[in-house]
C-alpha positions as a printed Julia matrix, in Angstrom:
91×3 Matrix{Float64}:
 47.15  -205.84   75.34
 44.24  -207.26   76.86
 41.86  -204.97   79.12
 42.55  -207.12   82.56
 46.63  -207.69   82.78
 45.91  -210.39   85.85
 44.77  -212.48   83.25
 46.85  -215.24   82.95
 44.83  -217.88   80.88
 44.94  -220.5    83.87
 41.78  -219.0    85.83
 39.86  -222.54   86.58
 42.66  -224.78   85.52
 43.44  -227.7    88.83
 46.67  -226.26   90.48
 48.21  -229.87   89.61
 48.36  -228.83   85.69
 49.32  -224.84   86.56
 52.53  -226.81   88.49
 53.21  -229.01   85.38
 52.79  -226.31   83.49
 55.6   -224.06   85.6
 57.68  -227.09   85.59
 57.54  -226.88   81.63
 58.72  -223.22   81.82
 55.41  -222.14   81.44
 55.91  -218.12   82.96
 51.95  -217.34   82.95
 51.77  -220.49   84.72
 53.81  -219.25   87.69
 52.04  -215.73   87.51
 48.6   -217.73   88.05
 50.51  -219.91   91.2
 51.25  -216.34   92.35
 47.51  -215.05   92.65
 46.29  -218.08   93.83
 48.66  -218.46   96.43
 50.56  -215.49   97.5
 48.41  -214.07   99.79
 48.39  -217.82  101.87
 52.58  -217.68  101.89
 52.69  -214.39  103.09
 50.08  -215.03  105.8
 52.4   -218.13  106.82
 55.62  -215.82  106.92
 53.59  -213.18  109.32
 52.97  -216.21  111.25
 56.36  -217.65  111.28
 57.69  -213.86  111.76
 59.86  -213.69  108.91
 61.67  -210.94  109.31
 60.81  -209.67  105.66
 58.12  -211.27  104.14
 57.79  -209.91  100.73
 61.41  -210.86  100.19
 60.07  -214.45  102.03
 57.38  -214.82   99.62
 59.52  -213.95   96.44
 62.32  -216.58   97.61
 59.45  -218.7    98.06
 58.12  -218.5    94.52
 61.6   -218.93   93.7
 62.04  -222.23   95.36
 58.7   -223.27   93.38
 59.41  -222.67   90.49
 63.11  -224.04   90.4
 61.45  -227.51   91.75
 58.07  -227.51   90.33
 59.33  -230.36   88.08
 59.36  -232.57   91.37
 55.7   -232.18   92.18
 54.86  -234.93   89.68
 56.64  -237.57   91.8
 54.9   -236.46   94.61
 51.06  -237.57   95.84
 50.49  -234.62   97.63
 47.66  -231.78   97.27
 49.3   -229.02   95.16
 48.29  -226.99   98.35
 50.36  -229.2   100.68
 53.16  -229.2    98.02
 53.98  -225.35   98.06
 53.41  -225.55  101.88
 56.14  -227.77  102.32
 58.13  -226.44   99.6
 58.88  -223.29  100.9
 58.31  -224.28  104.95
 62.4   -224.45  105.64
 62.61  -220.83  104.3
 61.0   -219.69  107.35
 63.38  -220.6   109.59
């Protein structure tokens, strides 16, 4: 067991390869997706008022992870990508 259990062994790795990674099954990889960008999807499902946002924001991660094989067709930011992943949820 190592001494910091956040670590996930993506830490400085482009969010492009941490998405191919996920879409490869890769579990630490969607652990590091979390940190990076939890905080952001919850802040957009305050925003949206989503009735319950920590259920939003687990759906959301969800949703990423079932299509994270799609983001490699795609020219968008990773950024952009999760943002428009998971916008319909919100509604």
């Amino acid at each position: 067991m190592t001494a910091n259990n956040d670590m996930t062994g993506w830490e400085g790795q482009p969010d492009a390869e941490v998405l191919q990674a996920l879409a490869g099954q890769d579990l630490s990889a969607l652990r590091e997706l979390h940190r990076r960008y939890a905080r952001l999807l919850y802040a957009f499902a305050q925003k949206k008022r989503v009735p319950n946002p920590d259920r939003w924001v687990r759906d959301a991660f969800v949703r990423i992870m079932r299509h994270a094989g799609c983001f490699a067709r795609t020219s968008l930011q990773p950024r952009i990508w999760v943002i428009a992943m998971v916008q319909d949820l919100a509604v």
